[in-house]
Coordinates of C-alpha atoms in Angstrom, one line a residue:
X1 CA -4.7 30.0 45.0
X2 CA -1.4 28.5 44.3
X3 CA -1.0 25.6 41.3
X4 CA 0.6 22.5 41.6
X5 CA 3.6 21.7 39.8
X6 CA 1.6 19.6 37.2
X7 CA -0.7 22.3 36.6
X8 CA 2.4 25.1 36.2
X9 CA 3.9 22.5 34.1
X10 CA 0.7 22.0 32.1
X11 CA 0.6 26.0 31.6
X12 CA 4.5 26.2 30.2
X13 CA 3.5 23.5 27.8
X14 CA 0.5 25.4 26.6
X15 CA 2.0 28.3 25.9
X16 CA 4.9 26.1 23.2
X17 CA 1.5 25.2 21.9
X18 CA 0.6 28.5 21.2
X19 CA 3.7 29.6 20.3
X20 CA 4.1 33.2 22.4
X21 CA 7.0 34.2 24.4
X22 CA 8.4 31.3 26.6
X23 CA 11.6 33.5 28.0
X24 CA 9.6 34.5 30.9
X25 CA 9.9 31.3 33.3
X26 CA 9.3 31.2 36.7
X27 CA 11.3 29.8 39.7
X28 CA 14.7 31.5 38.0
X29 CA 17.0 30.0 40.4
X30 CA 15.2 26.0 41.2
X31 CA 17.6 24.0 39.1
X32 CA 15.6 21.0 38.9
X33 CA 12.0 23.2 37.7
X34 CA 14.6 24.5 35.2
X35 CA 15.7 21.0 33.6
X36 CA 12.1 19.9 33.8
X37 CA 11.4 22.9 31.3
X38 CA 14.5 22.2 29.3
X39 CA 13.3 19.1 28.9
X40 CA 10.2 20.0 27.4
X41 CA 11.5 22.6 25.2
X42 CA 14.5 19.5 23.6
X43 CA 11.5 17.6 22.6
X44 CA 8.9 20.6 21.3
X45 CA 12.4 21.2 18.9
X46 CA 12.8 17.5 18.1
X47 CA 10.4 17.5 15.4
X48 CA 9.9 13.8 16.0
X49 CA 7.5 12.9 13.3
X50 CA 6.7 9.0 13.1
X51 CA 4.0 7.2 10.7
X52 CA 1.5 5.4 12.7
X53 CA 2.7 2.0 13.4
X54 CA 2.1 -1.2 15.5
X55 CA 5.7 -0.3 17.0
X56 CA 5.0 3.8 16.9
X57 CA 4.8 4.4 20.5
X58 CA 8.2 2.5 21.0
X59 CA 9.8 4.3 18.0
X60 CA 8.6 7.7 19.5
X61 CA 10.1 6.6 23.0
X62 CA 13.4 5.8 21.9
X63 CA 13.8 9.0 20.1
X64 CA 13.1 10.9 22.7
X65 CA 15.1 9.3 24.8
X66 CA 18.1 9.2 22.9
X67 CA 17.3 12.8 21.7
X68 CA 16.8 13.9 25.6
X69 CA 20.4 12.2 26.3
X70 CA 22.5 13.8 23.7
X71 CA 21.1 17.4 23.6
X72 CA 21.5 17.2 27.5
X73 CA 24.2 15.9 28.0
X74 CA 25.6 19.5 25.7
X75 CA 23.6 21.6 27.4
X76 CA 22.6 20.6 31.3
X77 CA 25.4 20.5 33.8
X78 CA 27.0 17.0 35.2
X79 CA 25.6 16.2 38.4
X80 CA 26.4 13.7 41.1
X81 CA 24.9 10.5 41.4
X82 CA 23.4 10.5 44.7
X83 CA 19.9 11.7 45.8
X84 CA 19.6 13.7 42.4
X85 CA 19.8 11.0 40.0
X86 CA 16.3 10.0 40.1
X87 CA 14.8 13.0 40.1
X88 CA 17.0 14.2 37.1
X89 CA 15.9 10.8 35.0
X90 CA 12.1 11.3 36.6
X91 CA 11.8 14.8 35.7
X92 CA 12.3 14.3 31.8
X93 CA 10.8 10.7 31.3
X94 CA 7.4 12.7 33.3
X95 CA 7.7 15.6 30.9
X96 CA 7.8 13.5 27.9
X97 CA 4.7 11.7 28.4
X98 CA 2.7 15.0 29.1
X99 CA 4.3 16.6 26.1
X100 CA 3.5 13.7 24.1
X101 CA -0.6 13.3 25.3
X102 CA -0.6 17.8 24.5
X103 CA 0.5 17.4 21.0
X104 CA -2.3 17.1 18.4
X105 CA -2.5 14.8 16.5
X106 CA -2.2 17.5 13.7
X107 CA 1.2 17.9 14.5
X108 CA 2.2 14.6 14.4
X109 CA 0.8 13.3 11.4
X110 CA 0.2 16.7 8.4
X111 CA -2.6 14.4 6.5
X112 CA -4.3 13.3 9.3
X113 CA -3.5 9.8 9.0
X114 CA -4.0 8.7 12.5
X115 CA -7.3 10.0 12.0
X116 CA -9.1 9.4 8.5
X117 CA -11.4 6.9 7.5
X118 CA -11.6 7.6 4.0
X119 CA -9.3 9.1 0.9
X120 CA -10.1 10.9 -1.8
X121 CA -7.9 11.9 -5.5
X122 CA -6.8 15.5 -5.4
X123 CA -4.6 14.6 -8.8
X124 CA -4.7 12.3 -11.5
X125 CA -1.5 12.3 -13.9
X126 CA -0.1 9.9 -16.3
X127 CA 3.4 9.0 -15.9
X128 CA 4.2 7.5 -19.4
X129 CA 2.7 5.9 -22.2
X130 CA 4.2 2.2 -21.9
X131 CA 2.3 0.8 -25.6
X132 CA 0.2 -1.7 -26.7
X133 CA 1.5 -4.8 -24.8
X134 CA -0.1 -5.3 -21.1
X135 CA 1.9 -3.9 -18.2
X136 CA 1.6 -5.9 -14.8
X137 CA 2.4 -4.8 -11.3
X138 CA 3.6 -1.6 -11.0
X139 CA 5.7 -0.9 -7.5
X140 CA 7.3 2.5 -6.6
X141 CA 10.6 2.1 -4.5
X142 CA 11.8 4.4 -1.7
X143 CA 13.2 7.0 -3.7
X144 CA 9.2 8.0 -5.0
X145 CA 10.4 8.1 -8.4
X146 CA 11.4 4.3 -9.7
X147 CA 9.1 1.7 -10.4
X148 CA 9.6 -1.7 -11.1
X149 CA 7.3 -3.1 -13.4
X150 CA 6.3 -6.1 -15.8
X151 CA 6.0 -5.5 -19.6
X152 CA 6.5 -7.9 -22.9
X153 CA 7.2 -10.6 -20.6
X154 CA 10.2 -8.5 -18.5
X155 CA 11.4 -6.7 -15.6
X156 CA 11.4 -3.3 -16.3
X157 CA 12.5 -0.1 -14.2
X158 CA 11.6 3.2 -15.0
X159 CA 12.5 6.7 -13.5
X160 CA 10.5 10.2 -12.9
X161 CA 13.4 12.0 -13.8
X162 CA 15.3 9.7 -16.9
X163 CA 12.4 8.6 -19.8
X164 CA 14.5 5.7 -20.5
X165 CA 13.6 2.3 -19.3
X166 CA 15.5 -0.4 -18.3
X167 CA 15.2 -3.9 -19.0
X168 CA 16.4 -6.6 -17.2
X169 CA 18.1 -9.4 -19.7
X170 CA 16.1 -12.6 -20.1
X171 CA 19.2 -14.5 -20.6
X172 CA 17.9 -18.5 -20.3
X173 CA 14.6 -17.5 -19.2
X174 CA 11.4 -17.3 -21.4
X175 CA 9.4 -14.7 -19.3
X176 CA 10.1 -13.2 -16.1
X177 CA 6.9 -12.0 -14.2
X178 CA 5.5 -9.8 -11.8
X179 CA 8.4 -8.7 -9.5
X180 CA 8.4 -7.6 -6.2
X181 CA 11.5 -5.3 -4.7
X182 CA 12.4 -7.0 -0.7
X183 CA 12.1 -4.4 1.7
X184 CA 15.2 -3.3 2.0
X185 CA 15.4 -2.4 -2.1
X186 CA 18.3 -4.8 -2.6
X187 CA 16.6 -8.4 -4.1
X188 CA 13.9 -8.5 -6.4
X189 CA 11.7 -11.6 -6.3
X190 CA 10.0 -13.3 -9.6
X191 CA 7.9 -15.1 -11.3
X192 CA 10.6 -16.7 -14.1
X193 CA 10.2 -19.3 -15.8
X194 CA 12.9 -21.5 -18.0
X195 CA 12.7 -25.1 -19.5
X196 CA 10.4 -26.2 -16.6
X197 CA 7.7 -25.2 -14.8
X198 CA 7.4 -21.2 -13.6
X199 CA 8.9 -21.3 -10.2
X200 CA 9.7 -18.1 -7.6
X201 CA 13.5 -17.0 -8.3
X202 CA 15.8 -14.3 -6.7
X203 CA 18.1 -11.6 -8.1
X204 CA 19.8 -8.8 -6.9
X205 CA 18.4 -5.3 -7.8
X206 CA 21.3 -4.9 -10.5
X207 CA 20.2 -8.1 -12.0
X208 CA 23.1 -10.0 -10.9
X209 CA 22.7 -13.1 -8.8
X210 CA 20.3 -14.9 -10.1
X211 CA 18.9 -17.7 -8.1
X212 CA 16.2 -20.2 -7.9
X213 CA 13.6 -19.9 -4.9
X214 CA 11.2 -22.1 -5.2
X215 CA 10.2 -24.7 -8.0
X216 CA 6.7 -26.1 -8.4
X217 CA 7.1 -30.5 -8.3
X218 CA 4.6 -30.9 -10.9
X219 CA 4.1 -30.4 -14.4
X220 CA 0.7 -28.8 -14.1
X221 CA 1.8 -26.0 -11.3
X222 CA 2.7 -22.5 -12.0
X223 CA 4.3 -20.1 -9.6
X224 CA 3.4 -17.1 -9.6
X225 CA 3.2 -13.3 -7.5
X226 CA 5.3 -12.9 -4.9
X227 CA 4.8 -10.7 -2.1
X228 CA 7.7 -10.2 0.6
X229 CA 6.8 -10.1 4.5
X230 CA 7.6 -6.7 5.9
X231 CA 10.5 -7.9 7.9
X232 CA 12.3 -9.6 4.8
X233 CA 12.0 -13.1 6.1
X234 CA 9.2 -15.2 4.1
X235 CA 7.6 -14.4 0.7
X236 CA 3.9 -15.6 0.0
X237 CA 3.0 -16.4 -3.7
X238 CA 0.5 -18.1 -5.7
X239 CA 0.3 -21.9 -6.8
X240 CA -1.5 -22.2 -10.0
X241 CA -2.9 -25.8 -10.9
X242 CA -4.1 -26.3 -14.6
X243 CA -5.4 -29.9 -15.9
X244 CA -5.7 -31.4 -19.2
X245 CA -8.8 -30.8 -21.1
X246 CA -9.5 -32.2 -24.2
X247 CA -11.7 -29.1 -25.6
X248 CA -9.4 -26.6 -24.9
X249 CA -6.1 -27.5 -24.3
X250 CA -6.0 -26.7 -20.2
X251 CA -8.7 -25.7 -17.3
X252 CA -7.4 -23.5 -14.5
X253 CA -8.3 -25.8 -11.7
X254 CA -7.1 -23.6 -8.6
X255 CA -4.9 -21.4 -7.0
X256 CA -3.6 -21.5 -3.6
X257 CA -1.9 -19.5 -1.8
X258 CA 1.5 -20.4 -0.6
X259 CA 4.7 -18.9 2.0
X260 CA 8.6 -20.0 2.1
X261 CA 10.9 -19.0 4.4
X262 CA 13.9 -17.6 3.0
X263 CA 16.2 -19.3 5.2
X264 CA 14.8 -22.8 5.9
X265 CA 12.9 -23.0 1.8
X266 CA 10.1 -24.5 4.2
X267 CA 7.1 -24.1 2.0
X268 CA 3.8 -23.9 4.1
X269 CA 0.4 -23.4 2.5
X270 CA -1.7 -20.8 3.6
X271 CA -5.2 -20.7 1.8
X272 CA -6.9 -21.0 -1.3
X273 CA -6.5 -17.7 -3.2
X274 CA -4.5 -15.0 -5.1
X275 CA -2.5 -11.4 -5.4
X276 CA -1.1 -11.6 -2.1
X277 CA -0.3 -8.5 0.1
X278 CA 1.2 -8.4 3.5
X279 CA 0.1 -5.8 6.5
X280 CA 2.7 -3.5 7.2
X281 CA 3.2 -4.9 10.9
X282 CA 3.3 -8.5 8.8
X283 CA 0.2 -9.7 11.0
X284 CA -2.0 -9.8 8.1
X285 CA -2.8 -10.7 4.4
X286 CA -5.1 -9.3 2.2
X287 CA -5.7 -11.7 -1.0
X288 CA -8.2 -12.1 -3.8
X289 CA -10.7 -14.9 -3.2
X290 CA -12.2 -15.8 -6.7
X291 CA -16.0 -17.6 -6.6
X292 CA -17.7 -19.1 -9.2
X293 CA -21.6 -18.2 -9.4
X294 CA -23.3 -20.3 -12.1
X295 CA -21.5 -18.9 -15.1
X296 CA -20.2 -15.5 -13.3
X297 CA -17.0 -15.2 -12.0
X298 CA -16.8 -12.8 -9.1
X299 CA -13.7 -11.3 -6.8
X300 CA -13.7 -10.6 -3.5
X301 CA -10.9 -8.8 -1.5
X302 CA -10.1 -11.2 2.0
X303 CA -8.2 -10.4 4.8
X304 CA -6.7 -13.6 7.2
X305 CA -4.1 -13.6 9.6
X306 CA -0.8 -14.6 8.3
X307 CA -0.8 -18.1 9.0
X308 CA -4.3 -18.5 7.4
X309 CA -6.6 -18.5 10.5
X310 CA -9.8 -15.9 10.9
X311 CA -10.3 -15.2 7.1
X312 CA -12.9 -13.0 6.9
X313 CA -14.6 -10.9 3.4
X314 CA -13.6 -7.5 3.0
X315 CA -15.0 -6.4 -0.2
X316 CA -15.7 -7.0 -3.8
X317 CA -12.6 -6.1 -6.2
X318 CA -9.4 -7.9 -6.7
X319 CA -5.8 -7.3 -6.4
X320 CA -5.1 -5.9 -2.9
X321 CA -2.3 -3.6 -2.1
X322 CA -2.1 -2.5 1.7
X323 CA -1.2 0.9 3.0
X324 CA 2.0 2.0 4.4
X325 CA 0.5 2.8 7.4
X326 CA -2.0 -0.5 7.7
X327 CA -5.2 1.8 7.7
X328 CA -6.3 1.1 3.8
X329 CA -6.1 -1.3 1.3
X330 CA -6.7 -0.1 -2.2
X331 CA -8.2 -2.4 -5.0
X332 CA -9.3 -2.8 -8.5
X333 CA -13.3 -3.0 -8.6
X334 CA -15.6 -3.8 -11.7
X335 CA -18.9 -2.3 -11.5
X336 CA -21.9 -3.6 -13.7
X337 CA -24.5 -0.8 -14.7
X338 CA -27.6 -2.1 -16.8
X339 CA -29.8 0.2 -18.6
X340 CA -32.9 -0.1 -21.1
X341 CA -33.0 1.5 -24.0
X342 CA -36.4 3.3 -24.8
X343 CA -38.4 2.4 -27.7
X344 CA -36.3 -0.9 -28.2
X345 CA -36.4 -4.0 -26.4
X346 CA -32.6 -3.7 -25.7
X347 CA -30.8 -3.4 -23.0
X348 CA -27.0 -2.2 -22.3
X349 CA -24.4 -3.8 -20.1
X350 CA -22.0 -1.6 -19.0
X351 CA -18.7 -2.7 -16.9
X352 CA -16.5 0.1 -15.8
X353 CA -12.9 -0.9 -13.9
X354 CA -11.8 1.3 -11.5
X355 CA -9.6 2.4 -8.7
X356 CA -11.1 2.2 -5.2
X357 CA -9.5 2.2 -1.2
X358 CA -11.1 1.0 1.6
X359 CA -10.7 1.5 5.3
X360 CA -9.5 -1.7 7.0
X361 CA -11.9 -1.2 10.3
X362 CA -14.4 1.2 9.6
X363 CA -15.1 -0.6 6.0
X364 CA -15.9 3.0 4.8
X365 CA -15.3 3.0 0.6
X366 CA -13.2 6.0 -1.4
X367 CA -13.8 5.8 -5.1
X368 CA -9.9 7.0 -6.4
X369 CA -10.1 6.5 -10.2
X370 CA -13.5 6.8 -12.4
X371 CA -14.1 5.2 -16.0
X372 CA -16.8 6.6 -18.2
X373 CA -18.8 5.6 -20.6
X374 CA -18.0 6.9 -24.6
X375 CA -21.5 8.5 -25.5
X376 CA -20.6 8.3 -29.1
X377 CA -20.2 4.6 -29.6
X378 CA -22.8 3.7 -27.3
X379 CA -25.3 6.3 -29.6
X380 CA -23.9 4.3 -32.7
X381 CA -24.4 1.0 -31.2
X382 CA -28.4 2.1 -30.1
X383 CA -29.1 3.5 -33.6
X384 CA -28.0 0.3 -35.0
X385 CA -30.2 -2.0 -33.3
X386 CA -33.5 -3.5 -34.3
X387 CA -36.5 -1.2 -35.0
X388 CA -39.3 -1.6 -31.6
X389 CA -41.2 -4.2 -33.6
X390 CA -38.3 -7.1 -33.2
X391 CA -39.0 -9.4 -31.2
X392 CA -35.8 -10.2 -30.3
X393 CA -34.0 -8.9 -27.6
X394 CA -31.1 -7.6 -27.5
X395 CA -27.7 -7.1 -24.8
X396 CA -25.2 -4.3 -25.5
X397 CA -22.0 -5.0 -23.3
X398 CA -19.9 -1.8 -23.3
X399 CA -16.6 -1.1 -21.6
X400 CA -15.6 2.3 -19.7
X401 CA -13.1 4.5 -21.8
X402 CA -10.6 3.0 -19.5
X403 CA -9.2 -0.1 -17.2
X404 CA -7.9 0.7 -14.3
X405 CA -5.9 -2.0 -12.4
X406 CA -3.0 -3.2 -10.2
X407 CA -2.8 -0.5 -7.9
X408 CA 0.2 0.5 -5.7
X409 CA 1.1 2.3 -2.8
X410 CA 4.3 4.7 -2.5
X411 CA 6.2 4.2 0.6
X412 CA 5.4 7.5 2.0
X413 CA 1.0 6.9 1.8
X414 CA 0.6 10.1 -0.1
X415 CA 0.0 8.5 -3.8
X416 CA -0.8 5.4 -5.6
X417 CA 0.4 4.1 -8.4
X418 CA -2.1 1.9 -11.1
X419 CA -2.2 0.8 -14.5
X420 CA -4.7 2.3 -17.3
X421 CA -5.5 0.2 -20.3
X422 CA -7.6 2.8 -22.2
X423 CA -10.1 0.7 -24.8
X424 CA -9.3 2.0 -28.1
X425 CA -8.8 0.0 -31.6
X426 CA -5.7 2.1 -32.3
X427 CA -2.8 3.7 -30.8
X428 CA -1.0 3.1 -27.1
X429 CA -3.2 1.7 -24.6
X430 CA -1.2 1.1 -21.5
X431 CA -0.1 3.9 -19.0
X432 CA 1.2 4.1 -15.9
X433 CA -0.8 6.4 -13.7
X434 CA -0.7 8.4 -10.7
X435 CA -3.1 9.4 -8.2
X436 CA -2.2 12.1 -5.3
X437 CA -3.8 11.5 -2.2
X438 CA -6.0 13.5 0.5
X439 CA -6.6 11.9 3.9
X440 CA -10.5 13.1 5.1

């Protein structure tokens, strides 16, 4: 029984698939059968390999197509522009779409991106020791080797492959905060503040060209955290509102969450929350939504549309970071354990920070960093408590070993970046970490 073309067609693509002898074609002497399998064979050699995106299946077509033109018009003879100019445009726009539904999904994306609900840590490393003074929002640029980071109150780069950091000057300013690189790696937005009020200011990656963004219009608000949009246009950031308090100076009295448009300066509010992060296709925002329970503070992680509407709970943890490839976000997460000690009418409180990811859809939760609990001080804090005969109670609140927090993504999905505080009395306690990353 004879095949179709389709199904011939389908057989020559199986065998690139398999990778045996493709040399042997049939129909030697039809020219256009011939540039149909030409056509096929360009894009099997193209090697196109895309992240998934929102716009991936556009990306993918313009490649091809501009990878179809060039290599043919090297290699495929000129023809005339009569009858055979649809079929030659046909021919290899048909063959790209049925080489493009054959390809696995394994050969488009090595980790399996397309395809994984959850991640797991294949390697944990530390980067460098950064000392005893708190180190805030870590972000790896393009190159997978500088971050910019916050530490003693300034912007600081550092590189894999040169120890030395580098500091950004403070020149007039008192403290400049938690930066953020613009997508294109040449401005770095900042918390900075000055004689007034911390506002949202500008510079150029060099430091040069410093300029003022955004400034709060009262005394009692605070700028703070700002998060470019993916497309370079608008940055979201945090209002902070304190008021006066006679017992202790200030209360925090709330945070919003705020855009401007580069452009315009148009300031629009967007919700009541904090630690911003924009989707990839800049749809999206993922932001910490803090909720007072009696006396218990808890964090949830929120996603909402980017103009506020259809906020909905993710999860508990706090400072969201979203994926390259909008599948995860990846989050800080406390974790209370309570356990009773035996023979004594004690009980202990343990609170571990840690590293976590979870997929955006599915919901499924990766555990990526784990704390622990130091055996030897909590043994020394049980031996020390009251004999069984007390009556009075007792509540031992331990921390893990270490506090994980502020995690960030590298621009190619396959690590994250977070900050350790490890809980000693002496010696350096901040880190900059490094977890490798396996798609499952």
């Amino acid at each position: 029984m004879s095949l179709s073309k389709e199904e011939r067609l389908s057989q020559y693509i199986d065998k690139w698939n398999q990778q045996i002898d493709k040399s042997n074609r049939e129909n030697p002497d039809n020219q256009e059968w011939n540039e149909l399998l030409d056509t096929v064979d360009l894009i099997k050699i193209s090697s196109i390999v895309e992240m998934p995106a929102p716009d991936f299946q556009e990306k993918v077509r313009q490649r091809i197509t501009e990878e179809i033109a060039e290599k043919q018009s090297k290699i495929l003879p000129i023809k005339s522009h009569k009858k055979s100019t649809l079929k030659k445009y046909l021919f290899p726009l048909v063959a790209a779409c049925v080489v493009l539904l054959s390809m696995s999904l394994q050969n488009l994306f090595p980790n399996d991106k397309a395809e994984a609900e959850q991640i797991r840590a294949v390697k944990e490393e530390q980067l460098v020791s950064l000392g005893i003074t708190k180190v805030n929002n870590p972000m790896v640029l393009s190159d997978g080797k500088t971050i910019v980071f916050e530490k003693d109150e300034k912007i600081v780069t550092w590189n894999e492959d040169n120890p030395l950091m580098k500091d950004f000057p403070l020149n007039s300013f008192q403290y400049m905060r938690s930066p953020a690189m613009s997508p294109n790696e040449k401005t770095i937005a900042f918390s900075g503040y000055k004689t007034k009020n911390a506002g949202i200011w500008l510079m150029d990656q060099d430091g040069s060209n410093v300029r003022e963004l955004a400034a709060p219009s009262s005394p009692d608000e605070y700028y703070d955290h700002p998060a470019w949009s993916p497309d370079g246009k608008k940055i979201a950031f945090v209002k902070l509102r304190y008021t006066a308090n006679n017992s202790h100076g200030f209360t925090h009295a709330s945070e919003e969450i705020w855009t401007i448009d580069i452009n315009s300066g148009k300031l629009t509010k967007i919700t009541n929350g904090s630690e911003p992060s924009w989707s990839p296709d800049g749809q999206r925002i993922a932001y910490t939504k803090t909720l007072t329970v009696g006396e218990t503070i808890e964090k949830e992680v929120w996603i909402m549309n980017a103009n506020g509407a259809n906020p909905k709970k993710l999860t508990d943890g706090m400072e969201p970071n979203w994926s390259p490839d909008g599948q995860f976000i990846t989050f800080a997460k406390i974790t209370t354990k309570h356990q009773k000690v035996d023979k004594q009418k004690a009980e202990i409180v343990v609170s571990l920070r840690e590293i976590w990811a979870i997929h955006v859809e599915s919901k499924r939760e990766s555990k990526l960093s784990e704390s622990r609990i130091n055996e030897e001080k909590l043994n020394k804090m049980i031996s020390s408590a009251p004999s069984e005969t007390s009556d009075l109670p007792l509540s031992f609140v331990v921390s893990g070993e270490y506090d994980d927090s502020q995690p960030s993504w590298s621009k190619d999905g396959k690590s994250i970046v977070f900050v350790r505080n490890t809980n000693e009395e002496k010696g350096n306690h901040f880190s900059l970490m490094k977890i490798t990353l396996k798609y499952e």
